[in-house]
Every structure is written in C-alpha cells, then in structure tokens.
mmCIF file of N, CA, C and O in Angstrom:
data_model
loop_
_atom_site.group_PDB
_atom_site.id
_atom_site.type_symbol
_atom_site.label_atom_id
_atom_site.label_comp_id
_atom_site.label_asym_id
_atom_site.label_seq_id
_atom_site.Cartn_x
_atom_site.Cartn_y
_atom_site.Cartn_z
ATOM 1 N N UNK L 61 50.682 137.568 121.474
ATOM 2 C CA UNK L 61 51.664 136.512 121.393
ATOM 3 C C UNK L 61 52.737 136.715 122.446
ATOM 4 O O UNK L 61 52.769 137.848 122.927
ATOM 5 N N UNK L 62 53.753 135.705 122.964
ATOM 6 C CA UNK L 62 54.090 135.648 123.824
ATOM 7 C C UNK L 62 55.815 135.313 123.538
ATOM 8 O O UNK L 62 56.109 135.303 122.343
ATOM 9 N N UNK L 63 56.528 135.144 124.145
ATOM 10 C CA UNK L 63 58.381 134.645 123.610
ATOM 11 C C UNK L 63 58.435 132.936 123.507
ATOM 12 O O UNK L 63 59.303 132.285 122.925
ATOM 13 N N UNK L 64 57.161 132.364 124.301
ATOM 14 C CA UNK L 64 57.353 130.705 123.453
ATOM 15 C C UNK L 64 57.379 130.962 121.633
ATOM 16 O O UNK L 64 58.246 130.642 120.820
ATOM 17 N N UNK L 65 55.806 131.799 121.396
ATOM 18 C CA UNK L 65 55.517 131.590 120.000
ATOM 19 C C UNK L 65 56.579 132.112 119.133
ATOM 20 O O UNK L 65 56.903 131.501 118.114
ATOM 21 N N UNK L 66 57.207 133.351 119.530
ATOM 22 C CA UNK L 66 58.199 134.115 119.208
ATOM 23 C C UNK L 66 59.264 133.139 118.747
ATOM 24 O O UNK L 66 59.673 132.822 117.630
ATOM 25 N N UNK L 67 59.532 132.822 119.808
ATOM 26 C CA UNK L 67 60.700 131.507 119.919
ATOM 27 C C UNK L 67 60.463 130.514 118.742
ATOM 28 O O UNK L 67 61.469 130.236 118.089
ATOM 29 N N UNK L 68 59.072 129.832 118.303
ATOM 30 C CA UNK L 68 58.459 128.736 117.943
ATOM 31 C C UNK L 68 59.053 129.605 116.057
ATOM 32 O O UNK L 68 59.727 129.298 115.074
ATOM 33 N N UNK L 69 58.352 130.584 116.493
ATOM 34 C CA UNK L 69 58.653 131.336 114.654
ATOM 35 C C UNK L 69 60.055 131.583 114.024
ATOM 36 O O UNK L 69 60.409 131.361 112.866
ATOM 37 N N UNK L 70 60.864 132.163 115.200
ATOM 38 C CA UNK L 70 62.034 132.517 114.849
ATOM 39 C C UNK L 70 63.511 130.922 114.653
ATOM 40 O O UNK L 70 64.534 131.070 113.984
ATOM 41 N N UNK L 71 63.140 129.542 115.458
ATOM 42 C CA UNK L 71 63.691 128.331 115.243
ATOM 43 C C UNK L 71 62.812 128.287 113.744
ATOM 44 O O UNK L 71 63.616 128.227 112.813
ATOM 45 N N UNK L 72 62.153 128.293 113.529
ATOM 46 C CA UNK L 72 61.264 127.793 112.420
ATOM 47 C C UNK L 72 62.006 128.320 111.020
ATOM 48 O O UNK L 72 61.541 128.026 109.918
ATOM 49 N N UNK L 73 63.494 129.323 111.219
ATOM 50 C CA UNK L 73 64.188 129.944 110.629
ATOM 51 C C UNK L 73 65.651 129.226 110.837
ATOM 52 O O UNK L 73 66.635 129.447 110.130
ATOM 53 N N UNK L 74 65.591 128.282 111.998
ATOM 54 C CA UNK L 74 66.868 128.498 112.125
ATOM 55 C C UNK L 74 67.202 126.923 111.710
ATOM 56 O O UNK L 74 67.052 126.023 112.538
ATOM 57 N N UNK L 75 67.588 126.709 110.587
ATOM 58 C CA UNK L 75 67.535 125.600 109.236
ATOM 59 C C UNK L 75 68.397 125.610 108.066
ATOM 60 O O UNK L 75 67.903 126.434 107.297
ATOM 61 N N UNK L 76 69.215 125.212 107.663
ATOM 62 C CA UNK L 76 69.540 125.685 106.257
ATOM 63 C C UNK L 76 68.391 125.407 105.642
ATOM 64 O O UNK L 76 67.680 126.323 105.228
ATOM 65 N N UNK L 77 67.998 123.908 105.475
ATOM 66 C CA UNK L 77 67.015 123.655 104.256
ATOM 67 C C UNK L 77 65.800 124.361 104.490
ATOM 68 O O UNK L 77 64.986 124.247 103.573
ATOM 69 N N UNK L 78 65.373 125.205 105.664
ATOM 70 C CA UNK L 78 64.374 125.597 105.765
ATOM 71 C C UNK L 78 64.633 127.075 105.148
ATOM 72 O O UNK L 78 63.921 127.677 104.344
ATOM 73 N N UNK L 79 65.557 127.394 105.602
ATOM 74 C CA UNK L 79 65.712 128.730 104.880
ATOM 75 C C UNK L 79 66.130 128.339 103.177
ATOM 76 O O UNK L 79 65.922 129.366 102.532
ATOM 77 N N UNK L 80 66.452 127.633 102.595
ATOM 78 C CA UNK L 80 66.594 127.303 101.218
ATOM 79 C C UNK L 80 65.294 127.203 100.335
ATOM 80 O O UNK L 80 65.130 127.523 99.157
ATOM 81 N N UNK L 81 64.231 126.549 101.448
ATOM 82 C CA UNK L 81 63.051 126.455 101.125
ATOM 83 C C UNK L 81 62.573 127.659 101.477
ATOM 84 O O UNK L 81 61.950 128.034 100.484
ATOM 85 N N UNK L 82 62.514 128.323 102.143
ATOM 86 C CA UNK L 82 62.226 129.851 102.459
ATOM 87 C C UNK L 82 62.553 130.208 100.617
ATOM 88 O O UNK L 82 61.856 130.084 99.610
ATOM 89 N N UNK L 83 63.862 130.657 100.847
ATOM 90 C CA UNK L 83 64.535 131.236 99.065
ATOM 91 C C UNK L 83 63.196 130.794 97.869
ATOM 92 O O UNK L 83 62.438 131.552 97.263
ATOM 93 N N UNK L 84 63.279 129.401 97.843
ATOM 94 C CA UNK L 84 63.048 128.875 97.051
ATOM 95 C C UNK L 84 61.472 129.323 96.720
ATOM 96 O O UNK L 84 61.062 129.461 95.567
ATOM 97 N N UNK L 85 60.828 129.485 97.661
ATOM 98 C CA UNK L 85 59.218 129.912 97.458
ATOM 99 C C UNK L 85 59.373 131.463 97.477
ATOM 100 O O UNK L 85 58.253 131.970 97.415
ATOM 101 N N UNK L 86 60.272 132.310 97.534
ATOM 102 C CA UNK L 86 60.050 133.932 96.825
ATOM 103 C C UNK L 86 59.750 134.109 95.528
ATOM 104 O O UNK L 86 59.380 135.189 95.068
ATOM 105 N N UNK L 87 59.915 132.905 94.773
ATOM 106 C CA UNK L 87 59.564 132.840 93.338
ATOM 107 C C UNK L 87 58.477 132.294 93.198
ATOM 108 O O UNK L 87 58.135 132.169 92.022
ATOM 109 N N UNK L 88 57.468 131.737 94.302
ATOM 110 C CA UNK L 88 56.247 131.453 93.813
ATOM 111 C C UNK L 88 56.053 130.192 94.163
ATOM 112 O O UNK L 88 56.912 129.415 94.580
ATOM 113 N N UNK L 89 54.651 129.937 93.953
ATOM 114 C CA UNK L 89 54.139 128.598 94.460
ATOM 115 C C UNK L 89 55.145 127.323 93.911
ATOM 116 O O UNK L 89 55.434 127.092 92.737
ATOM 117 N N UNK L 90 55.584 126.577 95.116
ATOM 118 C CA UNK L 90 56.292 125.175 94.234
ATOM 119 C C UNK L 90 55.516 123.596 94.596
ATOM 120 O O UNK L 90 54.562 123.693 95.368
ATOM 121 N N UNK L 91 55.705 122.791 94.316
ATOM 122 C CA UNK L 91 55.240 121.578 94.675
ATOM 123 C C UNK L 91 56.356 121.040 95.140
ATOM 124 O O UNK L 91 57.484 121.311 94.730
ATOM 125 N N UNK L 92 55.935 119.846 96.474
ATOM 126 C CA UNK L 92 56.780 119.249 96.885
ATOM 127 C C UNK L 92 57.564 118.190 96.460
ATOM 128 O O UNK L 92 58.335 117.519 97.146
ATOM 129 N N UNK L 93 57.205 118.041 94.763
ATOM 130 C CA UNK L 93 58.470 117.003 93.926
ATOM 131 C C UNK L 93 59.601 118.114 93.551
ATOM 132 O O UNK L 93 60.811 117.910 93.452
ATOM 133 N N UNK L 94 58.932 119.294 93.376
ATOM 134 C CA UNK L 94 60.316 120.384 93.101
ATOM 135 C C UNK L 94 61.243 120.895 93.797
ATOM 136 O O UNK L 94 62.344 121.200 93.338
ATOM 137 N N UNK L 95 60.853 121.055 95.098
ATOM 138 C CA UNK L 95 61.949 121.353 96.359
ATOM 139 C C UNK L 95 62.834 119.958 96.611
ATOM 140 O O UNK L 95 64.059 119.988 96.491
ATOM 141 N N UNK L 96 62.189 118.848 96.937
ATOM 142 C CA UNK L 96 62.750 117.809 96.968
ATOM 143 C C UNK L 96 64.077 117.930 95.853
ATOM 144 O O UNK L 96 65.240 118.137 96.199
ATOM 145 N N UNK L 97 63.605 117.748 94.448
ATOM 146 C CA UNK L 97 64.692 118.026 93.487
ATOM 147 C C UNK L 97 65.896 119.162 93.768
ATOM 148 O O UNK L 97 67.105 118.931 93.744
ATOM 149 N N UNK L 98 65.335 120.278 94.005
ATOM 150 C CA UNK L 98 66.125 121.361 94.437
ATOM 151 C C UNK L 98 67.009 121.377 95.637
ATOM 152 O O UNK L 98 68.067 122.007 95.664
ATOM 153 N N UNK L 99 66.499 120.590 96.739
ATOM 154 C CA UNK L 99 67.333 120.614 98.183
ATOM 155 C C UNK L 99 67.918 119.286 97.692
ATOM 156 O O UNK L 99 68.677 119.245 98.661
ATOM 157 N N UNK L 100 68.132 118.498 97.226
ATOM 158 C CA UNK L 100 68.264 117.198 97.240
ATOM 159 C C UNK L 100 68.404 116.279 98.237
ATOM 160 O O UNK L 100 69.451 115.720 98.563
ATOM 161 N N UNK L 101 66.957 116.089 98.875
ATOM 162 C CA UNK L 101 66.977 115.543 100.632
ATOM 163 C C UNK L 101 65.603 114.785 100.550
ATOM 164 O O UNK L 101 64.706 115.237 99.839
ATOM 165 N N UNK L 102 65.454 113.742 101.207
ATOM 166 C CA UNK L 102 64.288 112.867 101.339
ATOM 167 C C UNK L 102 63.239 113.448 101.258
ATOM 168 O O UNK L 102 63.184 114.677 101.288
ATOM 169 N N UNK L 103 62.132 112.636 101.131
ATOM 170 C CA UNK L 103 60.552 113.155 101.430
ATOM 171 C C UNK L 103 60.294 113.438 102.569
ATOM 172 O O UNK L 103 59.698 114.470 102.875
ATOM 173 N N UNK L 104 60.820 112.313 103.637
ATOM 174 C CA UNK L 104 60.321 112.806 104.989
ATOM 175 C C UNK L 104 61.024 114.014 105.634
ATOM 176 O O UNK L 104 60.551 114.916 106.325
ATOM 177 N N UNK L 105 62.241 113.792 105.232
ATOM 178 C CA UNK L 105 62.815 115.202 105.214
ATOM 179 C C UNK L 105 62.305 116.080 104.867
ATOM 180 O O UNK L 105 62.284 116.919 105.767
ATOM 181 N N UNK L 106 61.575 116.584 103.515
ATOM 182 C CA UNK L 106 60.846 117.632 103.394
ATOM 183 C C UNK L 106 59.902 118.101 104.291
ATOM 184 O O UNK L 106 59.784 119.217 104.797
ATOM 185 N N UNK L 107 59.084 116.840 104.449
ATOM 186 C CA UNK L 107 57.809 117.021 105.199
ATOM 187 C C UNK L 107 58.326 117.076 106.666
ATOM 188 O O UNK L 107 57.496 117.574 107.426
ATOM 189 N N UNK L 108 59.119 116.812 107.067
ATOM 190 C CA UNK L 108 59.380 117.511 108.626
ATOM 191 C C UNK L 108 59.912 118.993 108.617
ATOM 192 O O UNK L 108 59.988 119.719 109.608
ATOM 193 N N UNK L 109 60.199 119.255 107.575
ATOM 194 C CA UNK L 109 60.909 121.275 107.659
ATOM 195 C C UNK L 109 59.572 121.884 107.224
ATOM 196 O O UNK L 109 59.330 123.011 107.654
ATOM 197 N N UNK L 110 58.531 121.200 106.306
ATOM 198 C CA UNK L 110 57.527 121.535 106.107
ATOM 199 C C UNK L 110 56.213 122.302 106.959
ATOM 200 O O UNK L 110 55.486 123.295 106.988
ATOM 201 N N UNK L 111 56.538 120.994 107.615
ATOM 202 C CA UNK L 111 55.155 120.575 108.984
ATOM 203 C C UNK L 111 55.863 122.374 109.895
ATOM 204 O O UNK L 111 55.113 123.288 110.237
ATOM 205 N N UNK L 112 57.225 122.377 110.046
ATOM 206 C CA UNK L 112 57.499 123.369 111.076
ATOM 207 C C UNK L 112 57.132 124.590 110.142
ATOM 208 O O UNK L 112 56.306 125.438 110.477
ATOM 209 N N UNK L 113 57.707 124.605 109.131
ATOM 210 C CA UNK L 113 57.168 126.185 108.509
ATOM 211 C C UNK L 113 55.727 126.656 108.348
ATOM 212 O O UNK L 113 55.207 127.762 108.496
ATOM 213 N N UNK L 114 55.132 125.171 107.913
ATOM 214 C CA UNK L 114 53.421 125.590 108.239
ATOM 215 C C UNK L 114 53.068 125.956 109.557
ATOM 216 O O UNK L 114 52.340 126.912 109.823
ATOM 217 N N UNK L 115 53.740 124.967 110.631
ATOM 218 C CA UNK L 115 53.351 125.379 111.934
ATOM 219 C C UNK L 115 53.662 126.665 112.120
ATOM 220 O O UNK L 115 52.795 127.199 112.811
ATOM 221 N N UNK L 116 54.626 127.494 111.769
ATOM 222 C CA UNK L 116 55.211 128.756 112.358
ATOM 223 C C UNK L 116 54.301 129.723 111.473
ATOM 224 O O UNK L 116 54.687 130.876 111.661
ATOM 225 N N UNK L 117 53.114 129.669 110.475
ATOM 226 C CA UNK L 117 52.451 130.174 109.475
ATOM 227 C C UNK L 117 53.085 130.818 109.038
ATOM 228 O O UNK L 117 52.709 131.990 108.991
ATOM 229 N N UNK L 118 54.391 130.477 108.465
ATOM 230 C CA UNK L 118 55.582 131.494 107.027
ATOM 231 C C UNK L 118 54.761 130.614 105.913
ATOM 232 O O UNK L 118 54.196 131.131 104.949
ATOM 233 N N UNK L 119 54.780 129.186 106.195
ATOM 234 C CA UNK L 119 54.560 129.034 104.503
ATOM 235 C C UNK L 119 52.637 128.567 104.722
ATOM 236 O O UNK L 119 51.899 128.472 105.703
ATOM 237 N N UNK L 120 52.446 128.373 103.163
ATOM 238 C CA UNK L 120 50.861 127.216 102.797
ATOM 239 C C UNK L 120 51.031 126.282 102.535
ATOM 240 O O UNK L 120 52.095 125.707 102.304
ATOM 241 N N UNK L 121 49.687 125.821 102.510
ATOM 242 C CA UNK L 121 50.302 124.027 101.434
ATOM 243 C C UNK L 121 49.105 123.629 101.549
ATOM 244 O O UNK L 121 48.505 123.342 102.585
ATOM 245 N N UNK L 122 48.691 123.603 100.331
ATOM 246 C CA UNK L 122 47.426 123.045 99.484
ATOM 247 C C UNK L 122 47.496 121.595 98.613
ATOM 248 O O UNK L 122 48.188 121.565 97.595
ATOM 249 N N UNK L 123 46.784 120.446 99.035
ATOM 250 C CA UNK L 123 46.939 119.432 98.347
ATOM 251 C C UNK L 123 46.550 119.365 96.755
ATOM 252 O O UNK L 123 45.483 119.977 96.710
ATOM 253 N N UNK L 124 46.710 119.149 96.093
ATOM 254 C CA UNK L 124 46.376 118.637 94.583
ATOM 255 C C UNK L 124 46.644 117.419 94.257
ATOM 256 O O UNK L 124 47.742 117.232 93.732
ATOM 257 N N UNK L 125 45.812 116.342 94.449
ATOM 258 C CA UNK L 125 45.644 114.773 94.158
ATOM 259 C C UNK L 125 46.526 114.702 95.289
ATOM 260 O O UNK L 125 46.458 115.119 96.445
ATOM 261 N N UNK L 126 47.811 113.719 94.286
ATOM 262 C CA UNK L 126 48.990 113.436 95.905
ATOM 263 C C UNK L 126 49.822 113.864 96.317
ATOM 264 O O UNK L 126 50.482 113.428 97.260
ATOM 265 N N UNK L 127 50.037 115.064 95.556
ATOM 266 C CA UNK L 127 51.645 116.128 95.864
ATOM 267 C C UNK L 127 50.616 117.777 96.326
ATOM 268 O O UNK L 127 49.672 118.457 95.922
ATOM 269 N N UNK L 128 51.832 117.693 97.631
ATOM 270 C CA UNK L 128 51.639 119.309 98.392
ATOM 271 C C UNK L 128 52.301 120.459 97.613
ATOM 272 O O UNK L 128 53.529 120.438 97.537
ATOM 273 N N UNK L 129 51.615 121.470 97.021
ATOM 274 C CA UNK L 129 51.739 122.388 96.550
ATOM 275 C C UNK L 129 52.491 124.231 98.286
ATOM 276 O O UNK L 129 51.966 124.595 99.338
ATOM 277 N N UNK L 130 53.323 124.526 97.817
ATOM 278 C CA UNK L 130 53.741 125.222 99.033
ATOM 279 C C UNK L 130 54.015 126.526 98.439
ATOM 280 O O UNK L 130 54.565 126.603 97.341
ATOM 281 N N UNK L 131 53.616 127.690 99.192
ATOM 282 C CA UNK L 131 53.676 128.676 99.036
ATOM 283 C C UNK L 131 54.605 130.219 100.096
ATOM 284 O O UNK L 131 55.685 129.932 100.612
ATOM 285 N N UNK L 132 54.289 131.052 100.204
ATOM 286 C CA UNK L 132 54.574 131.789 100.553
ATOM 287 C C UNK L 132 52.995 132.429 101.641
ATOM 288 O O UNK L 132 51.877 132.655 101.178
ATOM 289 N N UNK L 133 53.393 132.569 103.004
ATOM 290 C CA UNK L 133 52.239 133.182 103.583
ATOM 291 C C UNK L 133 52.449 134.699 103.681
ATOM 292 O O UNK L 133 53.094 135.121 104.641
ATOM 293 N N UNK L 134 51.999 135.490 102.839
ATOM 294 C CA UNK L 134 51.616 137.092 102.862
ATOM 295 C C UNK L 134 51.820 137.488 104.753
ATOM 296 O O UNK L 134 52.590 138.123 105.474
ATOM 297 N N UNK L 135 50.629 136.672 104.877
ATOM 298 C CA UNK L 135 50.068 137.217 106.147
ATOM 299 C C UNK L 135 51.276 136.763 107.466
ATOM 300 O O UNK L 135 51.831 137.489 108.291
ATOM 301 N N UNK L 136 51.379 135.262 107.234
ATOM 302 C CA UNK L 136 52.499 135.033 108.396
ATOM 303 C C UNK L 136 53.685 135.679 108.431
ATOM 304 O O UNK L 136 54.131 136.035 109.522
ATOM 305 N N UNK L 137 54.461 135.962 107.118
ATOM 306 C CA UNK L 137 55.681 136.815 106.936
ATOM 307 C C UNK L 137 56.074 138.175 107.472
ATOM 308 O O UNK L 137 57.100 138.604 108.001
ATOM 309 N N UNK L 138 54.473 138.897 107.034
ATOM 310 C CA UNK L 138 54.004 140.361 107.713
ATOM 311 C C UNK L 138 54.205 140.240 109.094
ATOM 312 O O UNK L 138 54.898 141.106 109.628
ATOM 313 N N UNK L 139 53.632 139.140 109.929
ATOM 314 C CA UNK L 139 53.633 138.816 111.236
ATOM 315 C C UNK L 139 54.580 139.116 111.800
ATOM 316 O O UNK L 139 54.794 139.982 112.649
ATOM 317 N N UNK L 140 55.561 137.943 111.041
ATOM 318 C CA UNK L 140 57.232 137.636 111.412
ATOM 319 C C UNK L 140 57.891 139.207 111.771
ATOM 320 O O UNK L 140 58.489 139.586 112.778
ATOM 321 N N UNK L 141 57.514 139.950 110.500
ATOM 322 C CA UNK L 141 58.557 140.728 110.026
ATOM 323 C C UNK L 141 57.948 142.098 110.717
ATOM 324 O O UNK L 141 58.086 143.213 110.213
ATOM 325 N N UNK L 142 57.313 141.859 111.845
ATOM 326 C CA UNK L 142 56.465 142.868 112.658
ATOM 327 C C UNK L 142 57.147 142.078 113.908
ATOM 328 O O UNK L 142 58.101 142.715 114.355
ATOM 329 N N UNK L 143 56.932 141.015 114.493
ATOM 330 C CA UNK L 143 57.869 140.607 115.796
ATOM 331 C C UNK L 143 58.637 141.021 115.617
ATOM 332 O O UNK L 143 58.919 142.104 116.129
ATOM 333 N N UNK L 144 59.717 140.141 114.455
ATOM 334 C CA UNK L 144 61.087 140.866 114.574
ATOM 335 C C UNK L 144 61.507 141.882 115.082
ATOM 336 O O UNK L 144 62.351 141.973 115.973
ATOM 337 N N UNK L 145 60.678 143.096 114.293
ATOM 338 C CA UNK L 145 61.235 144.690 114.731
ATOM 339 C C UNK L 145 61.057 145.173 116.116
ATOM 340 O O UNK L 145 61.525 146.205 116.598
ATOM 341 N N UNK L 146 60.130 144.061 116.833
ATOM 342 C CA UNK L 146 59.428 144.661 118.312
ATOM 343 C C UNK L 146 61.153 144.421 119.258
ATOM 344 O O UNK L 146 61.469 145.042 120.273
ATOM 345 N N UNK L 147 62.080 143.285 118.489
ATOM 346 C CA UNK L 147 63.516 142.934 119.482
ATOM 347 C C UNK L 147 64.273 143.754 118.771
ATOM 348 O O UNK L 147 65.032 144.321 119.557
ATOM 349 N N UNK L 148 64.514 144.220 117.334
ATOM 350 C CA UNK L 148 65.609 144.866 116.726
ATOM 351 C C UNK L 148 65.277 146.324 116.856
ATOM 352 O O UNK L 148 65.924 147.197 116.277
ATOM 353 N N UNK L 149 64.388 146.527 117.530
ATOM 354 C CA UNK L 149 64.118 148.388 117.483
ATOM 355 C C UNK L 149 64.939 148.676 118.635
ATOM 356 O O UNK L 149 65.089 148.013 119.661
ATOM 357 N N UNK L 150 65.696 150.325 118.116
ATOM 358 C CA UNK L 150 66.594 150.677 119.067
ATOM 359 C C UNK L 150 64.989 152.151 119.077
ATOM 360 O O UNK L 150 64.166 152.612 118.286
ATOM 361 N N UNK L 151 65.420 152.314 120.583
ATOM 362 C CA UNK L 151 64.501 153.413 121.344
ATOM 363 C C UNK L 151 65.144 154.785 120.668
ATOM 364 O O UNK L 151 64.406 155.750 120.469
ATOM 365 N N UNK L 152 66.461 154.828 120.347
ATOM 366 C CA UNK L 152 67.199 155.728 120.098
ATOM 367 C C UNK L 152 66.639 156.329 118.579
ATOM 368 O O UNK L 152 66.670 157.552 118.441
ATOM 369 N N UNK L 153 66.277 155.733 117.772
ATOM 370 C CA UNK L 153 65.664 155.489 116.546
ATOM 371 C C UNK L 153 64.048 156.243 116.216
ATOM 372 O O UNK L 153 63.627 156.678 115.144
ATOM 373 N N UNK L 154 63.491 156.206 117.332
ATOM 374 C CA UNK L 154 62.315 156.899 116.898
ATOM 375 C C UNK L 154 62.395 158.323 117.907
ATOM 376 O O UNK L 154 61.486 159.153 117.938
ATOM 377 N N UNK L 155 63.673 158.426 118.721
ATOM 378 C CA UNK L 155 63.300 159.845 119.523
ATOM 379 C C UNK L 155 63.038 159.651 120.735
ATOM 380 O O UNK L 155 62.723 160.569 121.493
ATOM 381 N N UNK L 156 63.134 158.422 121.086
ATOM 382 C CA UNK L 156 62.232 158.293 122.538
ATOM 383 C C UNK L 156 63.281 158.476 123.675
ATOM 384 O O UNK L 156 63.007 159.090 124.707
ATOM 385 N N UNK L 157 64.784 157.779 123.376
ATOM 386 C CA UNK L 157 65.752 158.326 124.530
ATOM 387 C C UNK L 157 65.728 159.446 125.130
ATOM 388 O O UNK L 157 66.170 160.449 124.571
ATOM 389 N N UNK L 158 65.283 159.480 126.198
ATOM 390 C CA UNK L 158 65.959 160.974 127.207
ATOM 391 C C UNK L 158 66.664 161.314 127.697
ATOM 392 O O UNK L 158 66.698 162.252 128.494
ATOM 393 N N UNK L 159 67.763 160.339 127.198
ATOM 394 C CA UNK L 159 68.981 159.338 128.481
ATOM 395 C C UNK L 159 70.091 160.714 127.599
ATOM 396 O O UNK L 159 70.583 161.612 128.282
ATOM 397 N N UNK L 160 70.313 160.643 126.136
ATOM 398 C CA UNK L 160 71.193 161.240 125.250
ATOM 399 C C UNK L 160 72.574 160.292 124.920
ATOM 400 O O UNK L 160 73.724 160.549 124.562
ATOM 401 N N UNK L 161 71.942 159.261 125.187
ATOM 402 C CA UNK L 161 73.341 158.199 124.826
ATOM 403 C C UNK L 161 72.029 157.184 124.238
ATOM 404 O O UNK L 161 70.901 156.970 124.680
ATOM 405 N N UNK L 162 72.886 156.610 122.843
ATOM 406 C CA UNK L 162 72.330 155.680 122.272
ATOM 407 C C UNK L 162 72.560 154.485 122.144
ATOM 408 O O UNK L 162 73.722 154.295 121.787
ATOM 409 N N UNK L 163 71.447 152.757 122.391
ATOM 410 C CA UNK L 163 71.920 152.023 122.946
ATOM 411 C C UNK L 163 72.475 151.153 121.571
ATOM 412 O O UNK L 163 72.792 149.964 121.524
ATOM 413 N N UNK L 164 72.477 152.180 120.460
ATOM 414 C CA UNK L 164 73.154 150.930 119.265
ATOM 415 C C UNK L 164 74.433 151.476 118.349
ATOM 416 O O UNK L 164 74.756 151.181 117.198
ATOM 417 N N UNK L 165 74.945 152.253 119.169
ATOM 418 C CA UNK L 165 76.179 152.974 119.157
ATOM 419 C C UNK L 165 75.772 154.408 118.224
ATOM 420 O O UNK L 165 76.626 155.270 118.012
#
C-alpha cells in the first residue's frame, strides 16, 4: 500500500458522524434504521459516511431484505491499526537510534 490509500483510510476517520458510527459498531452488528436513529441525520447521509467506511474496509454491510446491516471489520481495523504505527513509531522506541538523542523527546 501506498500514502494515497493511507490517506484514503485515515480521511475515512476524519468525520464526526463517521467516527460516532465507528463508536457505535464496537458494540456489535447494527442496522442502518438504528444508526440513523442514533446520529439523527438522513438516509443519504448515512449511506454516504457508509459507502466511505466500507470503501476504507473499517466497516461490513450485509443486506437483509431492505435494510443494511453494518458491522465492524476485524481484518480492516488490524490493517488500520498496523499503518498507523508504521507513522507513530519513534526509532528511539525499539533501540534502533545510534544518534543518542531521541526524536520524541
């Protein structure tokens, strides 16, 4: 992966309602009449913070008749939460400086 996709995952965060909806699915699978209720914001509104969190593979979403069921992605989160550390790792941290000055105070 590359700093577009990087980029693509980490906006895909940068939301209130997306991060509310983030919150909101740590408790488990919801359907999209329940977030709606919970954020209190349109349908298409949903389905556009939606479409980006599926795109960024944080969340799922499985149809059942006519309402999207949304989840939590195991696997995309792991992802996330593995980029992340590749920008927040200080060198100083695992031993690797040879310098003897550390770059996170």
């Amino acid at each position: 992966m590359g700093f577009r996709e990087d980029v693509r995952k980490i906006k895909a965060l940068a939301d209130e309602n997306r991060l509310a909806i983030m919150l909101s699915l740590q408790h488990g699978e919801k359907c999209g009449c329940v977030l709606l209720e919970e954020l209190n914001i349109t349908q298409p509104t949903l389905s556009h913070h939606m479409k980006i969190l599926c795109d960024s593979n944080l969340v799922n979403a499985r149809k059942e008749g006519k309402w999207m069921h949304y989840s939590l992605s195991k696997k995309g989160l792991s992802a996330f939460r593995d980029m992340i550390g590749i920008y927040v790792r200080c060198d100083c941290e695992n031993g690797d400086n040879d310098t003897g000055s550390c770059c996170c105070g």
